[in-house]
Amino acid sequence: MKMFVSALVAAAASMSAASAQDEPSPFAEPSVEYLSQFAEPHKKVFVLERYDASGKLFARDVDEISSPVEIIDATHRKINGVEYVLRGLTSCPSKKVIYNRVQTWDCKDAAKDDAGTIYNKRASVILCKTLVLQSTPGTPDPVSCFARVGQGSNNDPFLVANDDDSMVFQGFAQIAVDKKGKPLRPDLLESAVIGKEMGLGDTSQ
């Protein structure tokens, strides 16, 4: 099972590798090098970046992760006791999903298994980006999250896992739309299509 999870991470990483950035950016996937600047030996690090309306980095907080990341469902994460929600996505469009291509799982359980493995067993740096400049108590900041994960290769030991992309790709989350029906995350449309073509996600398809 975990071998297929690793394959999905690699696939999602390769889809967006061309857009990886070495400088602060509110939307683009960070490069391995960008994430590696925050790495500390024997520690798991959480980085929260806030960007203003013009796309400039407004604030950055870097902290050690003191307890396991809680995967509440396909789109909600709790890191160091603070809840975040993946930007522009809705959780579990269907109750049952095809996970690992052949297994039927409860969607929430599949998301917990997959994301929990990434965040708690493989990640050394977790970066989440938000356009919210100041959090509102009781309301999770909408974020896009990425992790530097080890892949065990001496030549290229790390890659970037894109949480938003992975949840959509596997059918655990759906791209939300505005009042006119326009998708809020057009950057993830290709991943959604490829995931469906591979038979991932909704068991009714």
PDB file of C-alpha atoms in Angstrom:
ATOM      1  CA  MET A   1       0.000   0.000   0.000  1.00  0.00           C
ATOM      2  CA  LYS A   2       2.688   2.514   0.984  1.00  0.00           C
ATOM      3  CA  MET A   3       4.607   1.825  -2.213  1.00  0.00           C
ATOM      4  CA  PHE A   4       1.639   3.064  -4.223  1.00  0.00           C
ATOM      5  CA  VAL A   5       1.319   6.120  -1.998  1.00  0.00           C
ATOM      6  CA  SER A   6       4.941   6.914  -2.792  1.00  0.00           C
ATOM      7  CA  ALA A   7       4.227   6.547  -6.487  1.00  0.00           C
ATOM      8  CA  LEU A   8       1.342   9.007  -6.210  1.00  0.00           C
ATOM      9  CA  VAL A   9       3.561  11.510  -4.447  1.00  0.00           C
ATOM     10  CA  ALA A  10       6.161  11.205  -7.191  1.00  0.00           C
ATOM     11  CA  ALA A  11       3.504  11.571  -9.888  1.00  0.00           C
ATOM     12  CA  ALA A  12       2.016  14.665  -8.283  1.00  0.00           C
ATOM     13  CA  ALA A  13       5.474  16.158  -7.856  1.00  0.00           C
ATOM     14  CA  SER A  14       6.381  15.607 -11.487  1.00  0.00           C
ATOM     15  CA  MET A  15       3.145  17.260 -12.666  1.00  0.00           C
ATOM     16  CA  SER A  16       4.055  20.572 -11.088  1.00  0.00           C
ATOM     17  CA  ALA A  17       7.863  20.414 -11.171  1.00  0.00           C
ATOM     18  CA  ALA A  18       7.993  22.962 -13.976  1.00  0.00           C
ATOM     19  CA  SER A  19       6.342  25.591 -11.772  1.00  0.00           C
ATOM     20  CA  ALA A  20       8.542  25.017  -8.710  1.00  0.00           C
ATOM     21  CA  GLN A  21       9.943  28.276  -7.361  1.00  0.00           C
ATOM     22  CA  ASP A  22      13.095  29.161  -5.445  1.00  0.00           C
ATOM     23  CA  GLU A  23      11.726  32.537  -4.283  1.00  0.00           C
ATOM     24  CA  PRO A  24       8.691  33.382  -2.121  1.00  0.00           C
ATOM     25  CA  SER A  25       5.480  33.057  -4.111  1.00  0.00           C
ATOM     26  CA  PRO A  26       1.840  33.045  -2.962  1.00  0.00           C
ATOM     27  CA  PHE A  27       0.755  30.312  -5.382  1.00  0.00           C
ATOM     28  CA  ALA A  28       3.620  28.455  -7.078  1.00  0.00           C
ATOM     29  CA  GLU A  29       4.893  25.169  -5.722  1.00  0.00           C
ATOM     30  CA  PRO A  30       8.207  25.682  -3.899  1.00  0.00           C
ATOM     31  CA  SER A  31      11.326  23.852  -5.021  1.00  0.00           C
ATOM     32  CA  VAL A  32      13.106  21.307  -2.853  1.00  0.00           C
ATOM     33  CA  GLU A  33      15.863  23.896  -2.373  1.00  0.00           C
ATOM     34  CA  TYR A  34      13.377  26.477  -1.117  1.00  0.00           C
ATOM     35  CA  LEU A  35      12.005  24.067   1.485  1.00  0.00           C
ATOM     36  CA  SER A  36      15.467  22.826   2.431  1.00  0.00           C
ATOM     37  CA  GLN A  37      16.525  26.256   3.695  1.00  0.00           C
ATOM     38  CA  PHE A  38      14.198  25.727   6.678  1.00  0.00           C
ATOM     39  CA  ALA A  39      15.342  22.178   7.499  1.00  0.00           C
ATOM     40  CA  GLU A  40      16.940  21.474  10.877  1.00  0.00           C
ATOM     41  CA  PRO A  41      18.689  18.261  11.909  1.00  0.00           C
ATOM     42  CA  HIS A  42      16.490  15.836  13.847  1.00  0.00           C
ATOM     43  CA  LYS A  43      13.522  18.222  13.787  1.00  0.00           C
ATOM     44  CA  LYS A  44      10.278  18.480  11.850  1.00  0.00           C
ATOM     45  CA  VAL A  45       9.715  22.119  10.893  1.00  0.00           C
ATOM     46  CA  PHE A  46       6.506  23.996  10.080  1.00  0.00           C
ATOM     47  CA  VAL A  47       6.656  27.192   8.023  1.00  0.00           C
ATOM     48  CA  LEU A  48       3.620  29.463   7.614  1.00  0.00           C
ATOM     49  CA  GLU A  49       3.918  32.206   5.001  1.00  0.00           C
ATOM     50  CA  ARG A  50       1.406  35.036   4.668  1.00  0.00           C
ATOM     51  CA  TYR A  51       1.167  36.994   1.400  1.00  0.00           C
ATOM     52  CA  ASP A  52      -0.532  40.321   0.725  1.00  0.00           C
ATOM     53  CA  ALA A  53      -2.882  41.137  -2.144  1.00  0.00           C
ATOM     54  CA  SER A  54       0.020  42.118  -4.392  1.00  0.00           C
ATOM     55  CA  GLY A  55       1.667  38.714  -3.923  1.00  0.00           C
ATOM     56  CA  LYS A  56       4.467  39.917  -1.669  1.00  0.00           C
ATOM     57  CA  LEU A  57       5.586  37.973   1.370  1.00  0.00           C
ATOM     58  CA  PHE A  58       4.041  39.727   4.378  1.00  0.00           C
ATOM     59  CA  ALA A  59       5.108  37.491   7.264  1.00  0.00           C
ATOM     60  CA  ARG A  60       6.767  34.143   7.874  1.00  0.00           C
ATOM     61  CA  ASP A  61       6.665  32.011  11.016  1.00  0.00           C
ATOM     62  CA  VAL A  62       9.004  29.048  11.448  1.00  0.00           C
ATOM     63  CA  ASP A  63       8.420  26.607  14.301  1.00  0.00           C
ATOM     64  CA  GLU A  64       9.272  23.077  15.283  1.00  0.00           C
ATOM     65  CA  ILE A  65       6.288  20.725  15.031  1.00  0.00           C
ATOM     66  CA  SER A  66       5.682  19.589  18.594  1.00  0.00           C
ATOM     67  CA  SER A  67       3.094  16.843  17.994  1.00  0.00           C
ATOM     68  CA  PRO A  68       1.814  14.713  15.103  1.00  0.00           C
ATOM     69  CA  VAL A  69      -0.116  16.604  12.427  1.00  0.00           C
ATOM     70  CA  GLU A  70      -3.810  15.778  12.721  1.00  0.00           C
ATOM     71  CA  ILE A  71      -5.541  15.001   9.427  1.00  0.00           C
ATOM     72  CA  ILE A  72      -9.143  15.896  10.237  1.00  0.00           C
ATOM     73  CA  ASP A  73     -10.464  15.107   6.769  1.00  0.00           C
ATOM     74  CA  ALA A  74      -9.360  15.538   3.154  1.00  0.00           C
ATOM     75  CA  THR A  75      -9.013  19.322   3.428  1.00  0.00           C
ATOM     76  CA  HIS A  76      -8.524  20.152   7.116  1.00  0.00           C
ATOM     77  CA  ARG A  77      -5.195  19.871   8.935  1.00  0.00           C
ATOM     78  CA  LYS A  78      -4.269  20.697  12.517  1.00  0.00           C
ATOM     79  CA  ILE A  79      -0.622  21.639  12.979  1.00  0.00           C
ATOM     80  CA  ASN A  80       0.731  22.576  16.421  1.00  0.00           C
ATOM     81  CA  GLY A  81      -2.864  22.810  17.639  1.00  0.00           C
ATOM     82  CA  VAL A  82      -4.000  25.245  14.907  1.00  0.00           C
ATOM     83  CA  GLU A  83      -6.480  24.191  12.225  1.00  0.00           C
ATOM     84  CA  TYR A  84      -5.988  25.037   8.551  1.00  0.00           C
ATOM     85  CA  VAL A  85      -8.105  24.293   5.467  1.00  0.00           C
ATOM     86  CA  LEU A  86      -6.809  23.644   1.949  1.00  0.00           C
ATOM     87  CA  ARG A  87      -7.649  26.639  -0.220  1.00  0.00           C
ATOM     88  CA  GLY A  88     -10.520  26.404  -2.707  1.00  0.00           C
ATOM     89  CA  LEU A  89     -11.287  22.728  -2.109  1.00  0.00           C
ATOM     90  CA  THR A  90     -14.195  20.772  -0.638  1.00  0.00           C
ATOM     91  CA  SER A  91     -13.650  17.548   1.237  1.00  0.00           C
ATOM     92  CA  CYS A  92     -14.779  14.121   0.076  1.00  0.00           C
ATOM     93  CA  PRO A  93     -17.243  14.594  -2.819  1.00  0.00           C
ATOM     94  CA  SER A  94     -18.188  10.933  -2.339  1.00  0.00           C
ATOM     95  CA  LYS A  95     -18.239   8.846   0.836  1.00  0.00           C
ATOM     96  CA  LYS A  96     -16.438   5.866  -0.694  1.00  0.00           C
ATOM     97  CA  VAL A  97     -13.361   6.133  -2.908  1.00  0.00           C
ATOM     98  CA  ILE A  98     -11.025   3.855  -4.816  1.00  0.00           C
ATOM     99  CA  TYR A  99      -7.715   4.009  -2.965  1.00  0.00           C
ATOM    100  CA  ASN A 100      -4.518   2.371  -4.187  1.00  0.00           C
ATOM    101  CA  ARG A 101      -6.407   1.686  -7.421  1.00  0.00           C
ATOM    102  CA  VAL A 102      -8.088  -1.497  -6.201  1.00  0.00           C
ATOM    103  CA  GLN A 103      -9.281  -0.914  -2.633  1.00  0.00           C
ATOM    104  CA  THR A 104     -12.585   0.690  -1.627  1.00  0.00           C
ATOM    105  CA  TRP A 105     -12.121   2.965   1.377  1.00  0.00           C
ATOM    106  CA  ASP A 106     -14.121   5.520   3.306  1.00  0.00           C
ATOM    107  CA  CYS A 107     -12.957   8.818   1.808  1.00  0.00           C
ATOM    108  CA  LYS A 108     -12.028  10.422   5.112  1.00  0.00           C
ATOM    109  CA  ASP A 109     -10.084   7.338   6.213  1.00  0.00           C
ATOM    110  CA  ALA A 110      -8.217   7.209   2.899  1.00  0.00           C
ATOM    111  CA  ALA A 111      -7.277  10.891   3.181  1.00  0.00           C
ATOM    112  CA  LYS A 112      -6.084  10.369   6.756  1.00  0.00           C
ATOM    113  CA  ASP A 113      -3.998   7.375   5.753  1.00  0.00           C
ATOM    114  CA  ASP A 114      -2.421   9.068   2.762  1.00  0.00           C
ATOM    115  CA  ALA A 115      -1.801  12.561   4.157  1.00  0.00           C
ATOM    116  CA  GLY A 116      -0.896  11.207   7.592  1.00  0.00           C
ATOM    117  CA  THR A 117       1.880   9.135   6.044  1.00  0.00           C
ATOM    118  CA  ILE A 118       3.281  12.169   4.258  1.00  0.00           C
ATOM    119  CA  TYR A 119       3.062  14.641   7.126  1.00  0.00           C
ATOM    120  CA  ASN A 120       3.985  12.431  10.043  1.00  0.00           C
ATOM    121  CA  LYS A 121       6.298   9.766   8.619  1.00  0.00           C
ATOM    122  CA  ARG A 122       8.045  11.271   5.593  1.00  0.00           C
ATOM    123  CA  ALA A 123       8.077  15.070   5.889  1.00  0.00           C
ATOM    124  CA  SER A 124      10.946  17.020   7.424  1.00  0.00           C
ATOM    125  CA  VAL A 125       9.657  20.468   6.381  1.00  0.00           C
ATOM    126  CA  ILE A 126       6.017  21.486   5.945  1.00  0.00           C
ATOM    127  CA  LEU A 127       5.232  24.817   4.304  1.00  0.00           C
ATOM    128  CA  CYS A 128       1.735  26.319   4.149  1.00  0.00           C
ATOM    129  CA  LYS A 129       0.930  29.570   2.319  1.00  0.00           C
ATOM    130  CA  THR A 130      -2.046  31.845   2.886  1.00  0.00           C
ATOM    131  CA  LEU A 131      -3.379  35.176   1.639  1.00  0.00           C
ATOM    132  CA  VAL A 132      -4.875  35.855   5.079  1.00  0.00           C
ATOM    133  CA  LEU A 133      -2.758  38.480   6.815  1.00  0.00           C
ATOM    134  CA  GLN A 134      -4.239  37.948  10.265  1.00  0.00           C
ATOM    135  CA  SER A 135      -6.097  34.873  11.469  1.00  0.00           C
ATOM    136  CA  THR A 136      -9.681  35.106  12.709  1.00  0.00           C
ATOM    137  CA  PRO A 137     -10.294  33.110  15.913  1.00  0.00           C
ATOM    138  CA  GLY A 138     -12.389  30.035  15.195  1.00  0.00           C
ATOM    139  CA  THR A 139     -11.908  30.263  11.415  1.00  0.00           C
ATOM    140  CA  PRO A 140      -9.185  28.141   9.792  1.00  0.00           C
ATOM    141  CA  ASP A 141      -6.869  30.052   7.464  1.00  0.00           C
ATOM    142  CA  PRO A 142      -7.231  28.821   3.852  1.00  0.00           C
ATOM    143  CA  VAL A 143      -3.822  27.533   2.804  1.00  0.00           C
ATOM    144  CA  SER A 144      -1.878  25.621   0.192  1.00  0.00           C
ATOM    145  CA  CYS A 145       0.515  23.140   1.780  1.00  0.00           C
ATOM    146  CA  PHE A 146       3.709  21.445   0.638  1.00  0.00           C
ATOM    147  CA  ALA A 147       6.160  19.079   2.282  1.00  0.00           C
ATOM    148  CA  ARG A 148       9.767  18.145   1.741  1.00  0.00           C
ATOM    149  CA  VAL A 149       9.776  14.357   1.878  1.00  0.00           C
ATOM    150  CA  GLY A 150      12.587  11.858   1.655  1.00  0.00           C
ATOM    151  CA  GLN A 151      12.577   9.303  -1.124  1.00  0.00           C
ATOM    152  CA  GLY A 152      15.689   7.360  -0.156  1.00  0.00           C
ATOM    153  CA  SER A 153      17.813   8.173  -3.198  1.00  0.00           C
ATOM    154  CA  ASN A 154      21.407   9.278  -2.710  1.00  0.00           C
ATOM    155  CA  ASN A 155      21.362  11.244  -5.954  1.00  0.00           C
ATOM    156  CA  ASP A 156      18.094  13.052  -5.288  1.00  0.00           C
ATOM    157  CA  PRO A 157      17.081  12.312  -1.693  1.00  0.00           C
ATOM    158  CA  PHE A 158      14.117  14.707  -1.469  1.00  0.00           C
ATOM    159  CA  LEU A 159      11.060  15.727  -3.439  1.00  0.00           C
ATOM    160  CA  VAL A 160       8.117  18.067  -2.862  1.00  0.00           C
ATOM    161  CA  ALA A 161       4.718  16.632  -1.961  1.00  0.00           C
ATOM    162  CA  ASN A 162       1.871  18.980  -2.927  1.00  0.00           C
ATOM    163  CA  ASP A 163      -1.017  18.369  -0.525  1.00  0.00           C
ATOM    164  CA  ASP A 164      -3.661  20.288  -2.519  1.00  0.00           C
ATOM    165  CA  ASP A 165      -2.704  18.521  -5.743  1.00  0.00           C
ATOM    166  CA  SER A 166      -2.582  15.079  -4.135  1.00  0.00           C
ATOM    167  CA  MET A 167      -6.035  15.351  -2.548  1.00  0.00           C
ATOM    168  CA  VAL A 168      -7.604  16.402  -5.864  1.00  0.00           C
ATOM    169  CA  PHE A 169      -5.593  13.904  -7.904  1.00  0.00           C
ATOM    170  CA  GLN A 170      -6.752  11.004  -5.739  1.00  0.00           C
ATOM    171  CA  GLY A 171     -10.376  12.186  -5.655  1.00  0.00           C
ATOM    172  CA  PHE A 172     -10.388  12.836  -1.919  1.00  0.00           C
ATOM    173  CA  ALA A 173     -11.203  16.513  -2.478  1.00  0.00           C
ATOM    174  CA  GLN A 174     -13.062  18.446  -5.156  1.00  0.00           C
ATOM    175  CA  ILE A 175     -12.311  21.847  -6.625  1.00  0.00           C
ATOM    176  CA  ALA A 176     -14.859  24.358  -5.343  1.00  0.00           C
ATOM    177  CA  VAL A 177     -16.594  26.778  -7.715  1.00  0.00           C
ATOM    178  CA  ASP A 178     -17.810  30.364  -7.360  1.00  0.00           C
ATOM    179  CA  LYS A 179     -21.380  31.597  -7.881  1.00  0.00           C
ATOM    180  CA  LYS A 180     -20.872  31.603 -11.638  1.00  0.00           C
ATOM    181  CA  GLY A 181     -19.595  28.042 -11.641  1.00  0.00           C
ATOM    182  CA  LYS A 182     -15.981  29.044 -12.220  1.00  0.00           C
ATOM    183  CA  PRO A 183     -13.449  26.733 -10.526  1.00  0.00           C
ATOM    184  CA  LEU A 184     -11.557  28.338  -7.667  1.00  0.00           C
ATOM    185  CA  ARG A 185      -8.463  26.219  -8.338  1.00  0.00           C
ATOM    186  CA  PRO A 186      -7.977  26.059 -12.117  1.00  0.00           C
ATOM    187  CA  ASP A 187      -4.356  25.095 -11.459  1.00  0.00           C
ATOM    188  CA  LEU A 188      -5.576  21.698 -10.229  1.00  0.00           C
ATOM    189  CA  LEU A 189      -7.972  20.860 -13.068  1.00  0.00           C
ATOM    190  CA  GLU A 190      -5.421  18.757 -14.933  1.00  0.00           C
ATOM    191  CA  SER A 191      -4.663  16.698 -11.828  1.00  0.00           C
ATOM    192  CA  ALA A 192      -8.381  16.069 -11.296  1.00  0.00           C
ATOM    193  CA  VAL A 193      -8.769  14.801 -14.859  1.00  0.00           C
ATOM    194  CA  ILE A 194      -5.691  12.565 -14.706  1.00  0.00           C
ATOM    195  CA  GLY A 195      -6.813  11.075 -11.393  1.00  0.00           C
ATOM    196  CA  LYS A 196     -10.201  10.148 -12.839  1.00  0.00           C
ATOM    197  CA  GLU A 197      -8.571   8.637 -15.912  1.00  0.00           C
ATOM    198  CA  MET A 198      -6.469   6.458 -13.606  1.00  0.00           C
ATOM    199  CA  GLY A 199      -9.590   5.240 -11.831  1.00  0.00           C
ATOM    200  CA  LEU A 200      -8.917   7.003  -8.535  1.00  0.00           C
ATOM    201  CA  GLY A 201     -11.521   8.546  -6.252  1.00  0.00           C
ATOM    202  CA  ASP A 202     -15.291   8.168  -6.573  1.00  0.00           C
ATOM    203  CA  THR A 203     -16.392   4.525  -6.635  1.00  0.00           C
ATOM    204  CA  SER A 204     -19.369   5.377  -8.867  1.00  0.00           C
ATOM    205  CA  GLN A 205     -17.133   6.310 -11.813  1.00  0.00           C
TER     206      GLN A 205
END
